CSV table of C-alpha atoms in Angstrom, one decimal:
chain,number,residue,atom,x,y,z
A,1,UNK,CA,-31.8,4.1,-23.5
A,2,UNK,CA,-33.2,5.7,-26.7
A,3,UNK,CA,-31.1,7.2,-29.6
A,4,UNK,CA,-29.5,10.5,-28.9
A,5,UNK,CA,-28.4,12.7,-32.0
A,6,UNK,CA,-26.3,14.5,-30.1
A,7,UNK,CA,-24.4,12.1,-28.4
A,8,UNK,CA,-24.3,10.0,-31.6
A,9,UNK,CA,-22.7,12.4,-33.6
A,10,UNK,CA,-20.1,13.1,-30.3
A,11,UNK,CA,-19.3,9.0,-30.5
A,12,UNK,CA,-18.8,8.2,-34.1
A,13,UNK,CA,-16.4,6.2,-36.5
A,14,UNK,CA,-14.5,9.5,-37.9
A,15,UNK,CA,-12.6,12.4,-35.7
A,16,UNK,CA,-13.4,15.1,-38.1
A,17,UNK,CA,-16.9,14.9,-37.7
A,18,UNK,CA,-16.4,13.9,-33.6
A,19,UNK,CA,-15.0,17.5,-33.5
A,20,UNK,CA,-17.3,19.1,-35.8
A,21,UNK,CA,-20.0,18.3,-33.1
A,22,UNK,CA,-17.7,19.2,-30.1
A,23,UNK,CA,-17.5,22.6,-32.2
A,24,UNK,CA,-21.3,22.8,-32.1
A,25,UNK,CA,-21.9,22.0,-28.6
A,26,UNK,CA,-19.6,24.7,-27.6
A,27,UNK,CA,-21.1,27.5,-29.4
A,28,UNK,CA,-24.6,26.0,-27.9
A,29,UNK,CA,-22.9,26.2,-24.3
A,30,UNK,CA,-21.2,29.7,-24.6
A,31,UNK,CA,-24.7,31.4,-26.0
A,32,UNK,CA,-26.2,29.8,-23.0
A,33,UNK,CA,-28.0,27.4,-24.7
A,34,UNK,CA,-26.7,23.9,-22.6
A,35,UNK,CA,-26.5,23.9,-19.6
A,36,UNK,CA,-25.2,21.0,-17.0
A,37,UNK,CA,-25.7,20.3,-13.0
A,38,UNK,CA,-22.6,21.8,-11.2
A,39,UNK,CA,-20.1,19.7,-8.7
A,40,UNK,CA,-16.8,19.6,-7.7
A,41,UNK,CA,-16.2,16.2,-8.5
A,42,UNK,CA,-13.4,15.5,-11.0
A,43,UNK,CA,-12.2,11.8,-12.5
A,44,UNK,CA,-7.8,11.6,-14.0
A,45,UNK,CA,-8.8,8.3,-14.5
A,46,UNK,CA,-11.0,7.8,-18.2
A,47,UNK,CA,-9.9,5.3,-20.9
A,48,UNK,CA,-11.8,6.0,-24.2
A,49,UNK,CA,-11.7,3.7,-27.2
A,50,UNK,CA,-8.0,4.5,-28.2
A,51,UNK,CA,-7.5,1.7,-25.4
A,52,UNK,CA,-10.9,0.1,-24.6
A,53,UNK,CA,-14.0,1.8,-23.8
A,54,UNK,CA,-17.0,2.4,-25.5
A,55,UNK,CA,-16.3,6.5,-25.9
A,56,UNK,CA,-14.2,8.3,-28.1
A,57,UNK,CA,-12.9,11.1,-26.3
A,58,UNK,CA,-15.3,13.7,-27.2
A,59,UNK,CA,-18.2,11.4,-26.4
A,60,UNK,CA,-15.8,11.1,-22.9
A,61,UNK,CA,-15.6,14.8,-22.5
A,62,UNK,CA,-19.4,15.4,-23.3
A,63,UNK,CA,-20.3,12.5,-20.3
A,64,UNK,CA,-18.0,14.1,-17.7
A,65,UNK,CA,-19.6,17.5,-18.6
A,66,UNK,CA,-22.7,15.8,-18.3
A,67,UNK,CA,-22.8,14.1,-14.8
A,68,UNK,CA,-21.3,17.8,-13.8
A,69,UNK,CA,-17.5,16.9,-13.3
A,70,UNK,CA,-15.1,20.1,-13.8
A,71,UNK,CA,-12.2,18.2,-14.8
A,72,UNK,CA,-11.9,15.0,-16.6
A,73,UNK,CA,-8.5,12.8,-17.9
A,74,UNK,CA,-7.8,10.3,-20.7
A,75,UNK,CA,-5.8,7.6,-18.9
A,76,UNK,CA,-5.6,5.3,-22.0
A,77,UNK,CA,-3.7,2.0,-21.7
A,78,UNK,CA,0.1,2.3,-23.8
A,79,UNK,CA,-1.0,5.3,-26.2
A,80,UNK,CA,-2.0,8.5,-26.1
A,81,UNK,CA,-3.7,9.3,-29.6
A,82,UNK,CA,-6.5,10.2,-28.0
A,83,UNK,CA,-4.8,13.1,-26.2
A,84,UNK,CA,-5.3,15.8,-28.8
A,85,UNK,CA,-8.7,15.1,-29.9
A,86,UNK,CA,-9.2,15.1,-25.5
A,87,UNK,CA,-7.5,18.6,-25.4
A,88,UNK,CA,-10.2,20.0,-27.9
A,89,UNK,CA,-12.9,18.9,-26.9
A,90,UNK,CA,-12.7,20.1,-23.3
A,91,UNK,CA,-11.5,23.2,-24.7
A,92,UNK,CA,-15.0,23.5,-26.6
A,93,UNK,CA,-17.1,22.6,-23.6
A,94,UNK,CA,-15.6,24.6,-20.9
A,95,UNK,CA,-13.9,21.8,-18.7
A,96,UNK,CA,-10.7,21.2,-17.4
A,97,UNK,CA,-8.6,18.3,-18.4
A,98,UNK,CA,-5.3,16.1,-17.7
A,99,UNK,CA,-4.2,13.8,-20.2
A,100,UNK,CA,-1.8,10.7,-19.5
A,101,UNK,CA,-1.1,6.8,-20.3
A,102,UNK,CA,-0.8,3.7,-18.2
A,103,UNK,CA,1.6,1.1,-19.4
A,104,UNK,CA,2.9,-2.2,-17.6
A,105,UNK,CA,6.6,-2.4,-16.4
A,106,UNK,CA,8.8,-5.2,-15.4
A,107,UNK,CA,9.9,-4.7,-11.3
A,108,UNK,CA,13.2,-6.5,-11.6
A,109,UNK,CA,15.8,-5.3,-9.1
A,110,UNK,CA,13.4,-3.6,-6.8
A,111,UNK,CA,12.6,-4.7,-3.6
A,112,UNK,CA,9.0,-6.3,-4.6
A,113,UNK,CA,10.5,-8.4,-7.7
A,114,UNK,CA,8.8,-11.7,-8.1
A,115,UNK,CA,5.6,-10.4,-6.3
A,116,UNK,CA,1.8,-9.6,-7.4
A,117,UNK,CA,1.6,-6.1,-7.3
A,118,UNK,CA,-1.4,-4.0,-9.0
A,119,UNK,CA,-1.3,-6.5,-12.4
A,120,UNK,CA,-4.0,-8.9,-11.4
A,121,UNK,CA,-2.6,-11.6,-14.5
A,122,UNK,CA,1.1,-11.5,-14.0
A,123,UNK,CA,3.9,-11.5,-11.0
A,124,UNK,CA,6.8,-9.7,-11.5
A,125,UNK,CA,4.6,-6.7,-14.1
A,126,UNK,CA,3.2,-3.3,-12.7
A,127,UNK,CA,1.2,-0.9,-14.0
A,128,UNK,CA,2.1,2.8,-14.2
A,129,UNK,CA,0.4,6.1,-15.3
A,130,UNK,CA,2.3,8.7,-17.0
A,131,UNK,CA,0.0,11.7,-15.7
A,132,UNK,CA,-0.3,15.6,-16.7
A,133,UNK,CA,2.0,15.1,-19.7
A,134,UNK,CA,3.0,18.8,-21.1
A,135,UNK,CA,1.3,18.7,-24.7
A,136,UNK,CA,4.6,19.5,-26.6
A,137,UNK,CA,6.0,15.8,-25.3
A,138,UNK,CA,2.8,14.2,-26.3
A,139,UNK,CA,4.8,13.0,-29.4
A,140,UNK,CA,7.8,11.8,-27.4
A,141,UNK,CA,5.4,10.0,-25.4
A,142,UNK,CA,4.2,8.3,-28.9
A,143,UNK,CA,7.6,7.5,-29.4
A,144,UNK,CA,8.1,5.8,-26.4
A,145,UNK,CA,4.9,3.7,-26.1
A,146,UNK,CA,5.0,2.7,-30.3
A,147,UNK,CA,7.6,-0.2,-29.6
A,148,UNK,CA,5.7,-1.4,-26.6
A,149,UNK,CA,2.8,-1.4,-28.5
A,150,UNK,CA,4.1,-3.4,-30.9
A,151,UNK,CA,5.3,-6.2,-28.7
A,152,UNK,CA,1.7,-6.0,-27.1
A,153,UNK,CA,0.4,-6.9,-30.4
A,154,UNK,CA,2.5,-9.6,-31.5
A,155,UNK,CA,1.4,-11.2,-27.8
A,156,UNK,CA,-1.7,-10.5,-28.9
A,157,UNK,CA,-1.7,-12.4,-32.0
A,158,UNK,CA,-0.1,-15.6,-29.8
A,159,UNK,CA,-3.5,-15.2,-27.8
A,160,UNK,CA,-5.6,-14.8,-30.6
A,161,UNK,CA,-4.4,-17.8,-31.8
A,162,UNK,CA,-4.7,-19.6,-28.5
A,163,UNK,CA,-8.3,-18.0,-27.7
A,164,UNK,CA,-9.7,-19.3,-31.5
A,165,UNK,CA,-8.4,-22.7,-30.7
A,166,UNK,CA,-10.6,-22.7,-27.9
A,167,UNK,CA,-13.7,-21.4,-28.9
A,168,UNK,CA,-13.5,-23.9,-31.7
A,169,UNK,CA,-12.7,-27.0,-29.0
A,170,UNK,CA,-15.9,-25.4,-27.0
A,171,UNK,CA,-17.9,-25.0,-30.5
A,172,UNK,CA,-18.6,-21.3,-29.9
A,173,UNK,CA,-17.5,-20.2,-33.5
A,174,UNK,CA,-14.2,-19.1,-34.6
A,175,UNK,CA,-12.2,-15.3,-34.6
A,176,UNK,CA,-9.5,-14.1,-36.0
A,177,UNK,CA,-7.1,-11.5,-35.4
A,178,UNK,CA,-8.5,-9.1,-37.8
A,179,UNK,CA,-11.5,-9.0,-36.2
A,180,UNK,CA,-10.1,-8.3,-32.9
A,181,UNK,CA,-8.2,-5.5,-34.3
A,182,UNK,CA,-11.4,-3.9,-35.8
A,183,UNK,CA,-13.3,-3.6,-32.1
A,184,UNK,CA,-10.2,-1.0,-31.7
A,185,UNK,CA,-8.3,2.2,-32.7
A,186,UNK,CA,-4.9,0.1,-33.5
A,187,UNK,CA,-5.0,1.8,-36.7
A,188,UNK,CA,-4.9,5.1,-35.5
A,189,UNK,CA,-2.2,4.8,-32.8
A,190,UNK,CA,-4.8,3.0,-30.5
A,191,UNK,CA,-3.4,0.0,-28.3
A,192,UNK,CA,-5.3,-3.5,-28.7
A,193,UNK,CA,-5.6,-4.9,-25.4
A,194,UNK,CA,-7.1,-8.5,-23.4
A,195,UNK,CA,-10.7,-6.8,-23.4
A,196,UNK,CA,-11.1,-6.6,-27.1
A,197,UNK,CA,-9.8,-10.2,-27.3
A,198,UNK,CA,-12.8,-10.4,-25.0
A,199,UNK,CA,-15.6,-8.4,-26.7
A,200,UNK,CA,-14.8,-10.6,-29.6
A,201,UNK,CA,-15.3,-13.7,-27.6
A,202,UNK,CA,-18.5,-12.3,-25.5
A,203,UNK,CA,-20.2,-11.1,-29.3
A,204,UNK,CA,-19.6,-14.6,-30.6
A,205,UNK,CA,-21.4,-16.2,-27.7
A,206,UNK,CA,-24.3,-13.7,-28.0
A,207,UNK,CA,-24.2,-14.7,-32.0
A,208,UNK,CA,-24.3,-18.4,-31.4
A,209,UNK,CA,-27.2,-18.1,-28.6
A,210,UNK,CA,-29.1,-14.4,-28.5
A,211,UNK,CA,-29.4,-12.9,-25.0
A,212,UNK,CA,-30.8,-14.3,-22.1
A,213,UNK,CA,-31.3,-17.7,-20.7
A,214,UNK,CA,-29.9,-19.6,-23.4
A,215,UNK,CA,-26.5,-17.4,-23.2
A,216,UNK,CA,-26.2,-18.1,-19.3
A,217,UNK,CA,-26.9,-21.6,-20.4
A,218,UNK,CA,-24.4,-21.8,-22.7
A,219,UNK,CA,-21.5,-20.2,-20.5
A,220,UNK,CA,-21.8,-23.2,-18.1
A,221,UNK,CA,-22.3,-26.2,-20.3
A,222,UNK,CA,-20.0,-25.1,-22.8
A,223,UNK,CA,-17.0,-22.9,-20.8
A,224,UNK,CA,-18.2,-24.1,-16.9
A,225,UNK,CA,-18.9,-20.7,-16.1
A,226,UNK,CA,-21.0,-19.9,-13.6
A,227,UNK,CA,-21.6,-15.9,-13.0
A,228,UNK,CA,-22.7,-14.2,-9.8
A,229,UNK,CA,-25.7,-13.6,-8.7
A,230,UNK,CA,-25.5,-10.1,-9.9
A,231,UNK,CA,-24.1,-10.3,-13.4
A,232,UNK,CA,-26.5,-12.9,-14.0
A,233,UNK,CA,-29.2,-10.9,-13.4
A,234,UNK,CA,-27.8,-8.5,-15.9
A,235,UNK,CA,-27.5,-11.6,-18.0
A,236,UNK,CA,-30.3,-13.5,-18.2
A,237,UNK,CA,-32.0,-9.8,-19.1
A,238,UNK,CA,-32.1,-9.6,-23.1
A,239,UNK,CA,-32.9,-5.5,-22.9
A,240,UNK,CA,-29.7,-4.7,-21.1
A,241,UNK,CA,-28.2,-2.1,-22.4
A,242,UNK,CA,-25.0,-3.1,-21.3
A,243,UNK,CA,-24.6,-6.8,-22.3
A,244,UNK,CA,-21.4,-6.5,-23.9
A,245,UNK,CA,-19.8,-4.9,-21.1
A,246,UNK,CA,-21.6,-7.6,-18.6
A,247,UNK,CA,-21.1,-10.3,-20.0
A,248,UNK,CA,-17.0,-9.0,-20.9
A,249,UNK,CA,-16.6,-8.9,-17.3
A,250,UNK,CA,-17.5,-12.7,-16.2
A,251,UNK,CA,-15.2,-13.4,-18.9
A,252,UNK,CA,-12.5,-11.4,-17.8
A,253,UNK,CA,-12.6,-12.8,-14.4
A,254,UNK,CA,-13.9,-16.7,-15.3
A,255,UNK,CA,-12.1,-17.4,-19.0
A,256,UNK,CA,-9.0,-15.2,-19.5
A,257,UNK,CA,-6.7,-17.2,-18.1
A,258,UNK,CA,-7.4,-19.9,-20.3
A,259,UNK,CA,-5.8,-18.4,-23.6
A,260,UNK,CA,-3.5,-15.4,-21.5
A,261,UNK,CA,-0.2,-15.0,-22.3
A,262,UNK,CA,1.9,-13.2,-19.5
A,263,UNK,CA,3.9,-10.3,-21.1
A,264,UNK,CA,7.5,-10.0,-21.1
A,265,UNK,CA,10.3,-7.7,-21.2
A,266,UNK,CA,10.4,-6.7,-24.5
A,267,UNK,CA,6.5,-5.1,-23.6
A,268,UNK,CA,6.9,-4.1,-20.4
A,269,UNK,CA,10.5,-2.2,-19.8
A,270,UNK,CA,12.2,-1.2,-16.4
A,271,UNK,CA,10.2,0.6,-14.1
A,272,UNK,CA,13.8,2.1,-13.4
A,273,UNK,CA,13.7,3.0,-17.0
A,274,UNK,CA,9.9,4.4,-17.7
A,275,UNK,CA,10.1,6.5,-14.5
A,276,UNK,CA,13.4,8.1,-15.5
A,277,UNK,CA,11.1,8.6,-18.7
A,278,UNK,CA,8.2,10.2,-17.4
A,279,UNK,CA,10.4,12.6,-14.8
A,280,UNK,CA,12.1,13.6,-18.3
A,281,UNK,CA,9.4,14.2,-19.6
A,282,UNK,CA,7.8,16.4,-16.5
A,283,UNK,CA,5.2,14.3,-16.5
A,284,UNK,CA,4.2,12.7,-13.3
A,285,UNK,CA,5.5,9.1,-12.9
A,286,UNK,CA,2.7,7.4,-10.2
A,287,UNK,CA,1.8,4.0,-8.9
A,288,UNK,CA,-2.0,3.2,-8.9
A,289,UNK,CA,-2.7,1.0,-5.8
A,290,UNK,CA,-5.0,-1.8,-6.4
A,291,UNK,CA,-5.5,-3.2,-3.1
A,292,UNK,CA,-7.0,-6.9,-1.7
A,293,UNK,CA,-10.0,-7.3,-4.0
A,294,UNK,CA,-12.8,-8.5,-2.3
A,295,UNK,CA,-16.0,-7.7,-4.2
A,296,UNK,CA,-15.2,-6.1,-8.1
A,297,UNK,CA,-17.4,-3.1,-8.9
A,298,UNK,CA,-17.6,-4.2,-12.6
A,299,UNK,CA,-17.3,-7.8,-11.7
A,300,UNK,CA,-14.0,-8.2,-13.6
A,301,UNK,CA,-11.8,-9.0,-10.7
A,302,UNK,CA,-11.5,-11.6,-8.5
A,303,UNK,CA,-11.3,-12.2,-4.9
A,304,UNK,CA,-7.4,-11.9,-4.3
A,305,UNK,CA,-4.5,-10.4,-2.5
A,306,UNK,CA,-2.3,-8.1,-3.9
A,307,UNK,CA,-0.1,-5.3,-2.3
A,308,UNK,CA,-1.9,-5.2,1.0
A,309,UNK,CA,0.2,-7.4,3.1
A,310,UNK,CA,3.4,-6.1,2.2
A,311,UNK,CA,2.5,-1.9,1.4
A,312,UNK,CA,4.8,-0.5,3.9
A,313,UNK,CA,8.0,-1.6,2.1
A,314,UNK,CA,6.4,-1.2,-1.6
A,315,UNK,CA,5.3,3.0,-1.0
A,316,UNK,CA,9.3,3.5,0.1
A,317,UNK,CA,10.6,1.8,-2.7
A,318,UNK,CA,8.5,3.5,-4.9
A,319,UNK,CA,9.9,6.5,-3.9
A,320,UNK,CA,13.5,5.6,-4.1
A,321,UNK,CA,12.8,4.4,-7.5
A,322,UNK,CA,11.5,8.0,-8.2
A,323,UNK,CA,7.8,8.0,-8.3
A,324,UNK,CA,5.7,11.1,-7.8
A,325,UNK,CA,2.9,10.1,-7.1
A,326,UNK,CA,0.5,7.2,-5.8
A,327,UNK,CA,-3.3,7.0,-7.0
A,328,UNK,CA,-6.5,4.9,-5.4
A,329,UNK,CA,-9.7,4.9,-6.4
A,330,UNK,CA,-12.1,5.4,-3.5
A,331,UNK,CA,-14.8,3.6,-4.4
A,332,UNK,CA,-12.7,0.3,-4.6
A,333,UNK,CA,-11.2,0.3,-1.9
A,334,UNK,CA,-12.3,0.2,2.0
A,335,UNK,CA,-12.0,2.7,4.0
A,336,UNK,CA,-9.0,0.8,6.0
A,337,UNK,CA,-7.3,0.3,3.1
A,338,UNK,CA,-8.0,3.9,2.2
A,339,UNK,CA,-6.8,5.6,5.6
A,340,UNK,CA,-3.5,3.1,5.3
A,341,UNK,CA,-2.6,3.8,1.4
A,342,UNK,CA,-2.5,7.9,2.4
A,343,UNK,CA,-1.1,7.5,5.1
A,344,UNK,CA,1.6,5.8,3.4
A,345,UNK,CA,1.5,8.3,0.8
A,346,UNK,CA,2.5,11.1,2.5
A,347,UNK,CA,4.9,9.5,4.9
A,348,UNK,CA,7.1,9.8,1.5
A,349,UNK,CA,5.9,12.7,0.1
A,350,UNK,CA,4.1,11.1,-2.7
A,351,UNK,CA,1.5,13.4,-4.4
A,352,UNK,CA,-2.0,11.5,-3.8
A,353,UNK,CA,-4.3,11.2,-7.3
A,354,UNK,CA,-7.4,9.4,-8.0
A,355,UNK,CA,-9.9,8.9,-10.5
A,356,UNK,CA,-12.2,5.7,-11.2
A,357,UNK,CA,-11.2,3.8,-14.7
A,358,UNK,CA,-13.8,4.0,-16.8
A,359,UNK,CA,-14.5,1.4,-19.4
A,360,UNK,CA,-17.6,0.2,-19.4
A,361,UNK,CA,-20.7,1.7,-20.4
A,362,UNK,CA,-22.3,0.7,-17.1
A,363,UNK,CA,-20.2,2.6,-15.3
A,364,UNK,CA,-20.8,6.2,-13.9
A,365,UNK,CA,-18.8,9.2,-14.7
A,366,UNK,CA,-19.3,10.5,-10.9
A,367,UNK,CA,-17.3,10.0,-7.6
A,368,UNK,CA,-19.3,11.6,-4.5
A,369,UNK,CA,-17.3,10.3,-2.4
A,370,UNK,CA,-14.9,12.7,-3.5
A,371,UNK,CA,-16.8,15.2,-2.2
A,372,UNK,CA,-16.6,13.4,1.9
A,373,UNK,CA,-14.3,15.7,3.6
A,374,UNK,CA,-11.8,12.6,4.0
A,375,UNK,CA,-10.7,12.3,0.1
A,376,UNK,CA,-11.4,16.1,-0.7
A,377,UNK,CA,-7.5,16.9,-0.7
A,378,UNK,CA,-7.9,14.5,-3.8
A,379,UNK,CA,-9.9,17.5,-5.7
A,380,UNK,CA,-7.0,19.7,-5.1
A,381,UNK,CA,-4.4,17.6,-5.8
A,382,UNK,CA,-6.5,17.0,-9.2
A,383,UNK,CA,-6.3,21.1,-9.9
A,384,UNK,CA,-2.8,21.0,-9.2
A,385,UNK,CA,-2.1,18.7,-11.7
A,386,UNK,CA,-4.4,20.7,-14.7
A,387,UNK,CA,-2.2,23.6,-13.3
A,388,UNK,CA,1.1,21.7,-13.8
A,389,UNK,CA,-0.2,20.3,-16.9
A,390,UNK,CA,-0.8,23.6,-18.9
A,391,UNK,CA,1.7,25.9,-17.3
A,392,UNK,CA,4.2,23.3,-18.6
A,393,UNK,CA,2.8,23.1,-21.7
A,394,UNK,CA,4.0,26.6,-22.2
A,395,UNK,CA,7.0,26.5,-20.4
A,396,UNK,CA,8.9,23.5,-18.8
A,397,UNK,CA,10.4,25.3,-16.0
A,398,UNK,CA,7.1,25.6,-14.2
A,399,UNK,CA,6.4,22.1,-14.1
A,400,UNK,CA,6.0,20.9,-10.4
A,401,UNK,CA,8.9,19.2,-9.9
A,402,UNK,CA,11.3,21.2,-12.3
A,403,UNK,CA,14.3,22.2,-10.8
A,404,UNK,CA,13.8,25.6,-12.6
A,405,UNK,CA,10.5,26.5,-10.9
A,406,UNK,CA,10.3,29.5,-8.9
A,407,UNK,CA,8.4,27.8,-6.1
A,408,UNK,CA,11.1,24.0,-6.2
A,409,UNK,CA,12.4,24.6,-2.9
A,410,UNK,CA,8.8,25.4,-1.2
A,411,UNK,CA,7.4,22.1,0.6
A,412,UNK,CA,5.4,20.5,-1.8
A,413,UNK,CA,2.5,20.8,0.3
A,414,UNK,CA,2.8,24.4,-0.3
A,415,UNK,CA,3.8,24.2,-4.4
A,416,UNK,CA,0.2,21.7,-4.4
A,417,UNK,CA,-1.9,24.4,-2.7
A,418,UNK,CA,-0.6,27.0,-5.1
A,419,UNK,CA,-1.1,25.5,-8.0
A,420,UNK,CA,-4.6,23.9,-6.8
A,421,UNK,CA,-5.8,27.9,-6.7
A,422,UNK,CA,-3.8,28.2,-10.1
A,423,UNK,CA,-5.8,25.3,-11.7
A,424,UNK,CA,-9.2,26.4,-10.4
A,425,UNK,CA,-8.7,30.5,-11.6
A,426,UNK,CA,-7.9,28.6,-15.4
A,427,UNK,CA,-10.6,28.9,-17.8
A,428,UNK,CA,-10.8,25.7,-20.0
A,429,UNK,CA,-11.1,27.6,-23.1
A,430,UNK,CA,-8.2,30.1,-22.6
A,431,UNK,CA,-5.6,28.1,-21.3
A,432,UNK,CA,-2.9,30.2,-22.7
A,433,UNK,CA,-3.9,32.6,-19.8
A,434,UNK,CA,-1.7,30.2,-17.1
A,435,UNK,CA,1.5,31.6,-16.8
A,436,UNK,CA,-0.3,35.1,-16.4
A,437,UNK,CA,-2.8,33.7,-13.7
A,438,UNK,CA,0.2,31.9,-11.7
A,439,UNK,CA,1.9,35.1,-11.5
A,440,UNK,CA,-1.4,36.9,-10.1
A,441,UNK,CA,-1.6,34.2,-7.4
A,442,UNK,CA,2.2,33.9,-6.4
A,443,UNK,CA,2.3,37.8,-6.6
C-alpha cells in the first residue's frame, strides 16, 4: 500500500486541514475531474476515530465514495463529535449520509434481564444505536452521551490499571493511561473504548518483538495465545499492512477478559430511559442483532450464543419498550438467521437497517450482498432514513414517526416507500432542497 497524498491529507491529526482537503476534492469532483465506480450499495454502520477506527470521518467519507457507496453513516460508539465534520464532508463529495451513536444500556425490568444479548462481554448490557439524528439535536445528543462518557473512562482507568499489571507479570512492557488516551479523540469529544486499551497492548508486543515469527512466538509462551489459522497467517507476515488491526483482533477475542471490567449503571442507563431519549429526540431508537457467532469476520469474536435461542420474545419486547427499529449486518449472519431476524422484524413493525461496522483497516467499505434481491428492501429503508434525517433537520414535524407529519397515520410501509423516493431525488450538496422535493413527491 504506497503513500497516497490525497488520502493523507483526508486522514490527518487536525480538522481544519481534514476539511481543507474535503473542500479540494469537491471542487475536483464537480469540474469533473474525480470520478468513482457507481453502485447502489450504502453502509449506516462506520465508526471513525472519534470512537475507534483508523479514519477520521473525511478519510471515511472519501472510502465510501471510493468503493462507489451512495450513502454512508458515522455510527461512533457514545459520541458523536464526529457528526459535523461527517455532515461536510459528504456534502463536498456528493454523497448521502446518516449520522448516529451506539451506546450500551442496562436491560433491567424487561423481559430478557440477566441474559446475553448483543454485548459479547457482559449479561444484563445491550447495545443501542441512536440513528438519523436531526442535526439541530446533535448537541443534546452531546449532552446526553458526556456523563456516560465519563463513567466509561473512569472504568477505563480501573482497566488500565489492571491491563499494565499484567503486561508487567507477562514482561511485555508497561502502559499507562495517558498513552491509551492518545490512540484516541477523548480530547475532542471522542469516547476511549476496550480497543484502544488494545492497540496499546498489541503496539507493545510488536515493540518488544518486531513482526513476524517472533511476535506469534511471543503471544503463546508469554500470554498462551494461540491464533487461528488465518490471523496467523496475517501474523507471522511482517509486510502486512494491517498488523495492528490483526493482531487487535486475537487480542480482543483471546486476552480481554483478563483485565475487563464489566460496566455498570452509572455507564450504561435504562434502555427504558435512552429509548424515551432517542424518540424525543426523533431520532430512531434501534436494536442491532448480533446473532450466534460461529466464525468472526475480523476474528474478534468468539464462537458463542447470544440472542438466537430466545429472539421471538426479545423482537416483541423491543417493541413494547419503544424501539423503531432493528439492524443486522448481512454479511455476519447466515442466511437462517437472516430470513428469521426479518421476519421477526416486521411481525412488529420494526423498521429493518443495516450497515457493516467498520473499524478496521482490513475491512471493506462494500456490501454486495445488499444488492441480492433478498436484503435490497435494506437500500430503501437506508434512503428513508437520509430522507427522515434532513427533512427533520429543518423541521421536526416531518420526522418519520412525528405525530405532526402529514403522512403519521399512513402504514409505515407506505411513509418508508415515500420517503425512500424522497431520499434518492436529494442531492448531497443541496440538502436544504428536502422539504421542497417531499412536497413534489407527496403532491
Amino acid at each position: 500500500m504506497g503513500f497516497d497524498p490525497l488520502f493523507a491529507a483526508l486522514n490527518g491529526a487536525s480538522r481544519a486541514g481534514r476539511l481543507a482537503a474535503v473542500r479540494r476534492v469537491g471542487k475536483l469532483i464537480a469540474d469533473g475531474r474525480e470520478t468513482a465506480p457507481g453502485t447502489e450499495e450504502t453502509n449506516n454502520h462506520v465508526h471513525t476515530r472519534y470512537s475507534f477506527s483508523p479514519y477520521f470521518p473525511t478519510a471515511a467519507a472519501w472510502l465510501a465514495r471510493r468503493a462507489g457507496l451512495r450513502v454512508v453513516g458515522i455510527m461512533d460508539h457514545d459520541s458523536v463529535a464526529g457528526a459535523g465534520e461527517m455532515i461536510e464532508a459528504c456534502r463536498r463529495l456528493g454523497i448521502a449520509c446518516t449520522v448516529g451513536f451506539e451506546m450500551r444500556v442496562n436491560m433491567t425490568g424487561t423481559a430478557v434481564e440477566g441474559r446475553k444479548t448483543n454485548h459479547p462481554d457482559a449479561r444484563n448490557i445491550s447495545y443501542m444505536s441512536f440513528h438519523g439524528i436531526p442535526h439541530g439535536r446533535l448537541a443534546e445528543a452531546e449532552r446526553f452521551l458526556k456523563p456516560f462518557r465519563e463513567a466509561r473512562n473512569r472504568r477505563n482507568r480501573w482497566m488500565v490499571t489492571a491491563l499494565d499489571a499484567m503486561m508487567a507479570r507477562h514482561r511485555i512492557g508497561r502502559v499507562s493511561y495517558r498513552e491509551v488516551e492518545a490512540l484516541s479523540q477523548a480530547r475532542e469529544g471522542g469516547s476511549v473504548t476496550e480497543r484502544h486499551l488494545l492497540l496499546a497492548l498489541a503496539r507493545a508486543l510488536i515493540r518488544k518483538a518486531g513482526r513476524g515469527a517472533r511476535l506469534v512466538r511471543l503471544l503463546g509462551a508469554n500470554l498462551g495465545v494461540e491464533p487461528p489459522r488465518r490471523l496467523r497467517a496475517y501474523l507471522l507476515d511482517p509486510a502486512n499492512p494491517h498488523y495492528d488491526y490483526d493482531l487487535l483482533g486475537v487480542l480482543k477475542s483471546s486476552v480481554l477478559d483478563r483485565f475487563a471490567i464489566d460496566p455498570d449503571e452509572t455507564e450504561c442507563p435504562s434502555v427504558y430511559d435512552a429509548v424515551k431519549t432517542a424518540n424525543a429526540m426523533q431520532s430512531l431508537p434501534v436494536y442491532p442483532y448480533l446473532g450466534d457467532v460461529a466464525d468472526s469476520p475480523t476474528g474478534d469474536k468468539k464462537a458463542e450464543a447470544f440472542e438466537d435461542s430466545y429472539l421471538d420474545r426479545l423482537v416483541p419486547e423491543l417493541k413494547r419498550i419503544g424501539f423503531r427499529g432493528l439492524a443486522y449486518m448481512p454479511p455476519r449472519n447466515t442466511r437462517a438467521q437472516l430470513r428469521r431476524v426479518s421476519r421477526l422484524a416486521r411481525g412488529q413493525g420494526l423498521i429493518e437497517i443495516s450497515g457493516v461496522d467498520i473499524n478496521s483497516s482490513r475491512q471493506s467499505f462494500n456490501c454486495p450482498i445488499l444488492l441480492d434481491p433478498a436484503f435490497r428492501h435494506l437500500v430503501d429503508t437506508t434512503w428513508a432514513l437520509v430522507a427522515h434525517e434532513l427533512l427533520a433537520s429543518r423541521n421536526e414535524r416531518y420526522a418519520l414517526f412525528s405525530p405532526r407529519n402529514p403522512m403519521y397515520r399512513r402504514p409505515l410501509g407506505a411513509r418508508l416507500a415515500a420517503y425512500a423516493r424522497i431520499g434518492k431525488r436529494i442531492d448531497p450538496r443541496h440538502p436544504e432542497r428536502a422539504i421542497g422535493i417531499m412536497k413534489e413527491v407527496l403532491g
